[in-house]
PDB file of C-alpha atoms in Angstrom:
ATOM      1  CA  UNK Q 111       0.000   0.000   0.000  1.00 92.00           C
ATOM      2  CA  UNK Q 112       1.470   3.331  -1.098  1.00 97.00           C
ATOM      3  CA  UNK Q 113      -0.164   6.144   0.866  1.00 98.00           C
ATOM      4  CA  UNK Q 114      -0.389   9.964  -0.886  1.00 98.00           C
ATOM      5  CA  UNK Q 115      -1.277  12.265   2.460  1.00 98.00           C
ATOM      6  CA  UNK Q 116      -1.793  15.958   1.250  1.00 98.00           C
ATOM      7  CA  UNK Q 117      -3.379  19.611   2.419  1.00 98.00           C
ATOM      8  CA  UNK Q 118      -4.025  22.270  -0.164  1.00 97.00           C
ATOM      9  CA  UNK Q 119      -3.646  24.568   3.221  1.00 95.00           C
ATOM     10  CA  UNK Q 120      -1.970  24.896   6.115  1.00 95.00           C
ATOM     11  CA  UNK Q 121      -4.314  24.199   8.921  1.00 95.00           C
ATOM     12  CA  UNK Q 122      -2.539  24.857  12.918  1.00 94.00           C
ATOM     13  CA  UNK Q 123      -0.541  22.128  14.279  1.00 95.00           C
ATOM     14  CA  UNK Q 124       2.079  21.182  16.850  1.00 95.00           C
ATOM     15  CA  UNK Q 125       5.733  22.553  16.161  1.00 96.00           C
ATOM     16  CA  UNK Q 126       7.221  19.266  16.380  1.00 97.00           C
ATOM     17  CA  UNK Q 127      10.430  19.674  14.539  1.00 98.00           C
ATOM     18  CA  UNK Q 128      13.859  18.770  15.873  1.00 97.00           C
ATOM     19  CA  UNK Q 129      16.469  21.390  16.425  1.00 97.00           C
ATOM     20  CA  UNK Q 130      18.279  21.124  12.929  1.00 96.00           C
ATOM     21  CA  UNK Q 131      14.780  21.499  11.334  1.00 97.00           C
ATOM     22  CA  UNK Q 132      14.232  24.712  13.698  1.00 97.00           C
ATOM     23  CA  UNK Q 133      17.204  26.196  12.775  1.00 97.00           C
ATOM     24  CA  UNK Q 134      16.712  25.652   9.039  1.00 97.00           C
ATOM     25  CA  UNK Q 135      13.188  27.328   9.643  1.00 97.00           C
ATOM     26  CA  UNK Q 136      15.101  30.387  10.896  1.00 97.00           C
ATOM     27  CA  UNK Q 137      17.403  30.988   8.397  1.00 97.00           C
ATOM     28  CA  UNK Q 138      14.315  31.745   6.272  1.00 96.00           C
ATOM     29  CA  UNK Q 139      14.390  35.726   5.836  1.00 94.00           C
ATOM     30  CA  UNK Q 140      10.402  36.320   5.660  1.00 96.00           C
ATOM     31  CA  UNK Q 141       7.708  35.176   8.035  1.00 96.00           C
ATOM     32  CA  UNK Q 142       5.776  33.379   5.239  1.00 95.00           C
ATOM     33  CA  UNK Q 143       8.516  31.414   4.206  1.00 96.00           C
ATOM     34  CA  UNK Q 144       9.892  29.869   7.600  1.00 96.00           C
ATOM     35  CA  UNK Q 145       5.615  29.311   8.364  1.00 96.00           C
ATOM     36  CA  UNK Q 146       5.278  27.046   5.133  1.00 97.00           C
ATOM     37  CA  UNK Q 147       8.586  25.347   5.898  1.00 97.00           C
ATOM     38  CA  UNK Q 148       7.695  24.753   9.581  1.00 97.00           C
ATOM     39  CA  UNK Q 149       3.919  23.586   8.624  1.00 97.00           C
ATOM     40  CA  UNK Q 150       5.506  21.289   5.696  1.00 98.00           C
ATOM     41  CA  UNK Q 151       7.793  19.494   7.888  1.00 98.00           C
ATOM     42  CA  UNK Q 152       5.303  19.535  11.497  1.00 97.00           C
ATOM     43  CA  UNK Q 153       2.730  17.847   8.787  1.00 97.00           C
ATOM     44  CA  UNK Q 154       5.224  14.925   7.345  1.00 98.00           C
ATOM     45  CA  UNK Q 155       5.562  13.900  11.269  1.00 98.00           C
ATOM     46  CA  UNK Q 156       2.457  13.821  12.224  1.00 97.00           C
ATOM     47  CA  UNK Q 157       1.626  11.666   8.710  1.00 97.00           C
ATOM     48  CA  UNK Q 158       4.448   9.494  10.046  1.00 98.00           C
ATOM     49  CA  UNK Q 159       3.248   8.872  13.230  1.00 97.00           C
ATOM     50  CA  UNK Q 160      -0.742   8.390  12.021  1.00 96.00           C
ATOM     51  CA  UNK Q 161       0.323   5.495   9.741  1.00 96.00           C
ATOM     52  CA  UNK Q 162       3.291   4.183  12.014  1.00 97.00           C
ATOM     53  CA  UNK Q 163       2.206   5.003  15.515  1.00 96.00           C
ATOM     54  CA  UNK Q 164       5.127   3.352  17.492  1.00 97.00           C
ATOM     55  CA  UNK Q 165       6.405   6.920  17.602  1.00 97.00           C
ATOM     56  CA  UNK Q 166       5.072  10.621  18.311  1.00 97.00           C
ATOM     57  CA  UNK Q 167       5.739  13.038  15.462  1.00 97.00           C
ATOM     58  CA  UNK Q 168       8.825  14.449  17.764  1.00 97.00           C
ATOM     59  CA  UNK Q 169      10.214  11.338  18.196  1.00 98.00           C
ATOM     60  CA  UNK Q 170      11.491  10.811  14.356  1.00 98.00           C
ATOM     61  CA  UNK Q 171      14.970  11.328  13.223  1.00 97.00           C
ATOM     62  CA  UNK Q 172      16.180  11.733   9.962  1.00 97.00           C
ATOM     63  CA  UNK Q 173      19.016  10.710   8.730  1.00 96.00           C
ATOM     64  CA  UNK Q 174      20.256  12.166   4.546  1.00 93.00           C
ATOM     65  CA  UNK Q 175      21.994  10.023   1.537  1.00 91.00           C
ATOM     66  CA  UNK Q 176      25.027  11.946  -0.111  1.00 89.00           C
ATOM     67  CA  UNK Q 177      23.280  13.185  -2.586  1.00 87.00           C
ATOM     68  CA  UNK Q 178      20.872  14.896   0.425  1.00 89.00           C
ATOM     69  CA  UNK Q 179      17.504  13.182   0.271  1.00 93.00           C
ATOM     70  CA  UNK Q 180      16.304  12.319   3.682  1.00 94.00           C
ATOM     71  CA  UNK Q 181      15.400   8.982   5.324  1.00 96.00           C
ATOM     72  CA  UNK Q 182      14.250   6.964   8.326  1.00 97.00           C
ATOM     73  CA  UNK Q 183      15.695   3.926   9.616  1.00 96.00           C
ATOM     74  CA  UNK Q 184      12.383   2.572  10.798  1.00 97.00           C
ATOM     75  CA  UNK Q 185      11.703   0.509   7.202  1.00 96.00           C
ATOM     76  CA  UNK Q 186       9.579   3.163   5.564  1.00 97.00           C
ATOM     77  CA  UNK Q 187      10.238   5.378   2.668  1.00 97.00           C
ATOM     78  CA  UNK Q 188       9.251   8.719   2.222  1.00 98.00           C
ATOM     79  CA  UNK Q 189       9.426  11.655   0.257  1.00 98.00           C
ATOM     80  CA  UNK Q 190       8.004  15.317   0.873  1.00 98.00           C
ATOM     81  CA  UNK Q 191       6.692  18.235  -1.058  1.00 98.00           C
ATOM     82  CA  UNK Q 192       5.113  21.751  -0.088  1.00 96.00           C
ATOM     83  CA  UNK Q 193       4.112  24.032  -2.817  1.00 96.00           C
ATOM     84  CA  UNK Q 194       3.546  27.292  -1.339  1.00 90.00           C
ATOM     85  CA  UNK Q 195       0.638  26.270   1.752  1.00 91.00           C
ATOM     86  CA  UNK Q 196       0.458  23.354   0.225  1.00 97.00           C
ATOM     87  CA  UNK Q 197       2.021  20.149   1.073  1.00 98.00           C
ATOM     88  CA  UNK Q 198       2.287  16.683   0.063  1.00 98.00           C
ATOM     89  CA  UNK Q 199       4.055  13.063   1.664  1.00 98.00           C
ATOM     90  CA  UNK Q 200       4.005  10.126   0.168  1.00 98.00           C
ATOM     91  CA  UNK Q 201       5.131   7.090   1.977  1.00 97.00           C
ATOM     92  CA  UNK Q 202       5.620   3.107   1.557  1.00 97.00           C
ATOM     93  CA  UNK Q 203       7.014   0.438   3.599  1.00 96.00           C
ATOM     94  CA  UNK Q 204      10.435  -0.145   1.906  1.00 96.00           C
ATOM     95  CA  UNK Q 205      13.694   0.138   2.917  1.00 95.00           C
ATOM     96  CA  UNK Q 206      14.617   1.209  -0.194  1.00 95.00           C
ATOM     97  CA  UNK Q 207      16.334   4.852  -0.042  1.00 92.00           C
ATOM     98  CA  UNK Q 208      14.486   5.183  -2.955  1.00 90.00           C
ATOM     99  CA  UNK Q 209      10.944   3.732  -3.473  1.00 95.00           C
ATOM    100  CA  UNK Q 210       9.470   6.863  -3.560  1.00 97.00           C
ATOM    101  CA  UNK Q 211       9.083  10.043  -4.661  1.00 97.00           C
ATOM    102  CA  UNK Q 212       6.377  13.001  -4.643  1.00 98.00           C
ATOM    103  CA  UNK Q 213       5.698  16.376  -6.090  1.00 98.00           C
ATOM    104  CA  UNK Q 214       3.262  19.062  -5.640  1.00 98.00           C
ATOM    105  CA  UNK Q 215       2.394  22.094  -7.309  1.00 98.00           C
ATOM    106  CA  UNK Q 216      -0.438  24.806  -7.057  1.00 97.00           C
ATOM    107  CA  UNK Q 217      -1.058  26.426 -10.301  1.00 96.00           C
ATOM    108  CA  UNK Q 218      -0.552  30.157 -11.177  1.00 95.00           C
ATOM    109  CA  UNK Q 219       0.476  31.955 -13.822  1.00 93.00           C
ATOM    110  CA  UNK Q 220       3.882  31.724 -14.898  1.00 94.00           C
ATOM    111  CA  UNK Q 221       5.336  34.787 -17.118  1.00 94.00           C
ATOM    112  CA  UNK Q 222       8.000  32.308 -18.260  1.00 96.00           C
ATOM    113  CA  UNK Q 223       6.065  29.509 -19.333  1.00 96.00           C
ATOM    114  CA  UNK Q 224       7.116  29.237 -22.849  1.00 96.00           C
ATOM    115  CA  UNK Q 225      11.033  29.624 -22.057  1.00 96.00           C
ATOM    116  CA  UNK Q 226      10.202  26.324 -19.452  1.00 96.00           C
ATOM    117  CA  UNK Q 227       8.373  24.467 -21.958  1.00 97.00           C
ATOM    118  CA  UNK Q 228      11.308  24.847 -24.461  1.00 96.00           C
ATOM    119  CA  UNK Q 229      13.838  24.131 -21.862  1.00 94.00           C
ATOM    120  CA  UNK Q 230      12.412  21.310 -19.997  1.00 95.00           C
ATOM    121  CA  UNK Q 231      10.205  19.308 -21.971  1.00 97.00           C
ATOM    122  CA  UNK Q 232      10.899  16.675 -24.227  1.00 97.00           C
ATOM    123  CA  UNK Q 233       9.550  17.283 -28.423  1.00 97.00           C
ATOM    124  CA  UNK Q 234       6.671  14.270 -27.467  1.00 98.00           C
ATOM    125  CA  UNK Q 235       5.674  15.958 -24.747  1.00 98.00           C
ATOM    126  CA  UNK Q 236       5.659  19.553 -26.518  1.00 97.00           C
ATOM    127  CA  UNK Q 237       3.620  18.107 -29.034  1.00 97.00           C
ATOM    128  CA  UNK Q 238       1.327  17.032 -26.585  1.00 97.00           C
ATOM    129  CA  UNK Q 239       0.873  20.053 -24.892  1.00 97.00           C
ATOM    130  CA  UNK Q 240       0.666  21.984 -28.454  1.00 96.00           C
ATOM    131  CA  UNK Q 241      -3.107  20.016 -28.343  1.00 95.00           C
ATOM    132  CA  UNK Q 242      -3.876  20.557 -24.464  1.00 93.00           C
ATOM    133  CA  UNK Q 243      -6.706  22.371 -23.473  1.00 91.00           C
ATOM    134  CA  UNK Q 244      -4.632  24.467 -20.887  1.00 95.00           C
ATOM    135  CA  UNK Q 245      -1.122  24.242 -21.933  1.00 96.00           C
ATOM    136  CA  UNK Q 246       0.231  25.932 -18.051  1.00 97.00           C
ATOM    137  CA  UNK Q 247      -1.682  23.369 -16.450  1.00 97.00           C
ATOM    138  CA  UNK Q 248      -0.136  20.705 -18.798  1.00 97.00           C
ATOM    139  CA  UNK Q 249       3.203  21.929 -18.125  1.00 98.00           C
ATOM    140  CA  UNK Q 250       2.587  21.586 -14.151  1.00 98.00           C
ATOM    141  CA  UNK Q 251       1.303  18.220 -14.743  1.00 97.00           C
ATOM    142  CA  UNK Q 252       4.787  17.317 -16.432  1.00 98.00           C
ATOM    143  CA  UNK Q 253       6.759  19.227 -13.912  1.00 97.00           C
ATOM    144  CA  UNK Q 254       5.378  17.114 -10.911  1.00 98.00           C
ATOM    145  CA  UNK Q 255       5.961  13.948 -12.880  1.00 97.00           C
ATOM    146  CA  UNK Q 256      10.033  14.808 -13.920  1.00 97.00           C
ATOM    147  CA  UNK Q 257      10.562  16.172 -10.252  1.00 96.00           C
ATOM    148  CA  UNK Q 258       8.592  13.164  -8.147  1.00 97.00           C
ATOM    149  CA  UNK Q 259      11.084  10.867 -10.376  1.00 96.00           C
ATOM    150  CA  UNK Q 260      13.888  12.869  -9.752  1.00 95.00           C
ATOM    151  CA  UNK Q 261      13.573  12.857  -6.067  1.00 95.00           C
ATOM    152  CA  UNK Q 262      12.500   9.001  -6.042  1.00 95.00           C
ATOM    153  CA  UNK Q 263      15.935   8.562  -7.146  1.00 91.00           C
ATOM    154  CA  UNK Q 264      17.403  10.874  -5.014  1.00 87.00           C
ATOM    155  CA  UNK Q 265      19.383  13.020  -7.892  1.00 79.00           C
ATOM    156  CA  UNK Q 266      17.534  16.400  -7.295  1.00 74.00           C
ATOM    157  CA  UNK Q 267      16.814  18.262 -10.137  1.00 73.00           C
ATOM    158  CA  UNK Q 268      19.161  17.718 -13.314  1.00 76.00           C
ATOM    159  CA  UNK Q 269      20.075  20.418 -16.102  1.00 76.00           C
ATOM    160  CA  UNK Q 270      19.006  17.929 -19.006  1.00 88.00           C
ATOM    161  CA  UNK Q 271      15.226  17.438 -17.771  1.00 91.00           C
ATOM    162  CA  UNK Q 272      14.291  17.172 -21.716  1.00 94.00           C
ATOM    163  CA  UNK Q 273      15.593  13.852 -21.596  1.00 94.00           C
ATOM    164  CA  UNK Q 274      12.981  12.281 -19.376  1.00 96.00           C
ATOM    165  CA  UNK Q 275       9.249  11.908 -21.301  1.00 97.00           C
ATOM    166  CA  UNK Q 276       6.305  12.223 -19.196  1.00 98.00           C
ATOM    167  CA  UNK Q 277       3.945  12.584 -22.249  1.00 97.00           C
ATOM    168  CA  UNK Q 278       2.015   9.618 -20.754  1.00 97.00           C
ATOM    169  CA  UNK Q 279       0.823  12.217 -17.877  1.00 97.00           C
ATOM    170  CA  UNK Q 280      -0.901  14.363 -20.244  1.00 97.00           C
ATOM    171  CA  UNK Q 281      -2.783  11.479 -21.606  1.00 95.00           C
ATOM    172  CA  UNK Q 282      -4.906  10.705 -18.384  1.00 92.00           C
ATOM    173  CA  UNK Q 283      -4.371  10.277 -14.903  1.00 91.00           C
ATOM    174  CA  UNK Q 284      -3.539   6.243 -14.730  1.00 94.00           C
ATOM    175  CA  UNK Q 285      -0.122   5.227 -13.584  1.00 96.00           C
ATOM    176  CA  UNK Q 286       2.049   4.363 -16.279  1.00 97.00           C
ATOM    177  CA  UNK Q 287       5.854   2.715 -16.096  1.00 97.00           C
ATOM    178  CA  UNK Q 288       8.847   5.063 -16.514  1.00 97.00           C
ATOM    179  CA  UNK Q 289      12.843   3.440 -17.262  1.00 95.00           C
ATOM    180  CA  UNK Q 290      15.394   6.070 -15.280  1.00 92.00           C
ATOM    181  CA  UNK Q 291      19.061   5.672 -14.620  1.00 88.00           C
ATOM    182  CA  UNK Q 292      18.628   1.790 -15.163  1.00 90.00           C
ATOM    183  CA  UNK Q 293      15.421   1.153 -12.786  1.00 93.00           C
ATOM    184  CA  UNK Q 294      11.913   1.098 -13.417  1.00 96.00           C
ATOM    185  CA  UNK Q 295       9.784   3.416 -11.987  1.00 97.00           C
ATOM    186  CA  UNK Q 296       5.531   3.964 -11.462  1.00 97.00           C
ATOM    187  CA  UNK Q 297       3.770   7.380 -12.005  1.00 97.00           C
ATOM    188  CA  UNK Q 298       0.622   8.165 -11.259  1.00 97.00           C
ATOM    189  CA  UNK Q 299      -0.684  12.123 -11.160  1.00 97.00           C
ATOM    190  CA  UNK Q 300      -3.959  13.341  -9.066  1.00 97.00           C
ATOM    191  CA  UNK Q 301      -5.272  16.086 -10.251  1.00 96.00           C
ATOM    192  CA  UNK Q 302      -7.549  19.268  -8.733  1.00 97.00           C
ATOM    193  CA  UNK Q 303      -8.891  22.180  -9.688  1.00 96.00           C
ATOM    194  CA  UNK Q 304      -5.815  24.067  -7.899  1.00 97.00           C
ATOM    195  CA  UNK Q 305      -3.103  21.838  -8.657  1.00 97.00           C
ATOM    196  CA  UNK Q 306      -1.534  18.262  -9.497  1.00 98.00           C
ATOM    197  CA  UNK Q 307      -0.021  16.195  -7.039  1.00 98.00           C
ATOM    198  CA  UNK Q 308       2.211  13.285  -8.474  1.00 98.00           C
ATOM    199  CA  UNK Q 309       3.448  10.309  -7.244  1.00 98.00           C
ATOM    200  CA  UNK Q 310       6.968   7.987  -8.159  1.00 98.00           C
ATOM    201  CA  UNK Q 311       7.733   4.626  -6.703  1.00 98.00           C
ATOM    202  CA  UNK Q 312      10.066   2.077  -7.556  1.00 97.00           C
ATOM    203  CA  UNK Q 313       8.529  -1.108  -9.873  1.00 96.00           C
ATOM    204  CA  UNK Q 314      10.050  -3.643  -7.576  1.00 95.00           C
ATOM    205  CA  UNK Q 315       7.588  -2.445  -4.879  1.00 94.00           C
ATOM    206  CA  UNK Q 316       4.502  -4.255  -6.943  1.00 86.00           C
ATOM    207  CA  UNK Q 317       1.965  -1.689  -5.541  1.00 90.00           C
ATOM    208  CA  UNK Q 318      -1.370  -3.119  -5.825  1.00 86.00           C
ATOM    209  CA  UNK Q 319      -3.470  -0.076  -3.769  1.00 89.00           C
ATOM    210  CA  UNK Q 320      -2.721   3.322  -4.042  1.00 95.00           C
ATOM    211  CA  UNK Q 321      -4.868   5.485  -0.984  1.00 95.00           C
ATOM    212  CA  UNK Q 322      -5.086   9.320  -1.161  1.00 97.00           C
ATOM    213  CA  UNK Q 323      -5.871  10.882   2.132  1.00 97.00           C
ATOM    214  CA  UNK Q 324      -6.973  14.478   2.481  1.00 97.00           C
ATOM    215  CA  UNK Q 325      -5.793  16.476   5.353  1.00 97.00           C
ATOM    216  CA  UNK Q 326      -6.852  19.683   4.346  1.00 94.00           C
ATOM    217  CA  UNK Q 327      -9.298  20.044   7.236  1.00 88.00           C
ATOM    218  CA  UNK Q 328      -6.709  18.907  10.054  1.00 84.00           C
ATOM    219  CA  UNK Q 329      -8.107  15.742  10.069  1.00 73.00           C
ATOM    220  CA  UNK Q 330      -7.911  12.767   7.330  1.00 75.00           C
ATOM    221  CA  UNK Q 331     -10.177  11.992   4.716  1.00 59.00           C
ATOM    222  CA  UNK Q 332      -9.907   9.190   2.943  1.00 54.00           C
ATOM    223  CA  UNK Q 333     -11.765   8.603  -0.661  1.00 44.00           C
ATOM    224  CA  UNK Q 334      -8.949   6.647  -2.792  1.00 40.00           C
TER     225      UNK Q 334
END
């Protein structure tokens, strides 16, 4: 079972985050900013500890690869993603570093969005957009797909993201199989009226259920 928790917006919770995530929270120079990091990361504990409840969300430590992508010990992977109040976490038993990945984005308008389109899509995918009924909301739809694989991985973003063809997630919503760097790789996009969240997890898993729980009210909700 791969879980997708998500909010569109920050509801109040507990400030349950460690010293090293407090101090990262700081550094932020405006209010806004350190309030969606400290939401984003107070929300991925308490997610942990709903689904794993041998530990209260303070109680977590997390540990980072080389290339920076964090992890727990405990035998579950996870992956995290706020877009503005918005925030996502995806999570599957695994000790793989890397069964899973997750994007979110909220659309808006984007002044730039041609310049992105040439520079990160692949020609299927531009094609595919060229016959998209809105061609931002397209491109966010692709962006949450390349970056949910990228961070499944664990590379972060990469200069060449033209290489990798999401055209499938333009097509429709279903999951689809992905190759990357040699391993085989599940997407699967949800989309809303405000934004697209997407979800990457590694094929070896053999995922039969996928369950999308919505948090937005401060309290699950479960309809996938």
């Amino acid at each position: 079972m791969l879980v997708v928790a998500y909010s569109q917006n920050a509801f109040f919770i507990d400030n349950t985050l460690d010293d090293v995530e407090k101090k990262r929270a700081s550094s932020f120079r405006f209010e806004h900013l350190r309030g969606q990091y400290t939401f984003a990361h107070a929300f991925k504990r308490q997610v942990l500890s709903h689904y794993f409840s041998f530990k209260k969300p303070s109680e977590w430590y997390f540990h980072q690869t080389p290339a920076g992508k964090p992890f727990i010990k405990e035998g579950i992977a996870f992956n995290l993603s706020h877009s503005a109040s918005s925030v996502a976490v995806a999570l599957v038993e695994s000790t793989d570093k890397g069964a899973v990945g997750v994007d979110i984005e909220c659309f808006r308008q984007m002044d730039d969005l041609e310049s992105m389109i040439e520079m990160v899509c692949h020609p299927d995918e531009m094609q595919q957009l060229d016959i998209c009924d809105d061609r931002s909301k397209g491109f966010f739809k692709l962006w949450t797909a390349k970056e949910a694989l990228l961070k499944a991985c664990g590379s972060g973003l990469i200069d060449d993201l033209n290489r990798i063809n999401c055209q499938q997630s333009l097509l429709s919503d279903q999951s689809y199989s992905l190759h990357w760097q040699g391993k085989q790789y599940c997407l699967k996009s949800f989309s809303f009226e405000w934004g697209v969240i997407t979800a990457v997890w590694s094929a070896d898993l053999l995922v039969s259920d996928i369950r999308l729980d919505d948090w937005t009210s401060g309290a699950v909700a479960r309809f996938l």
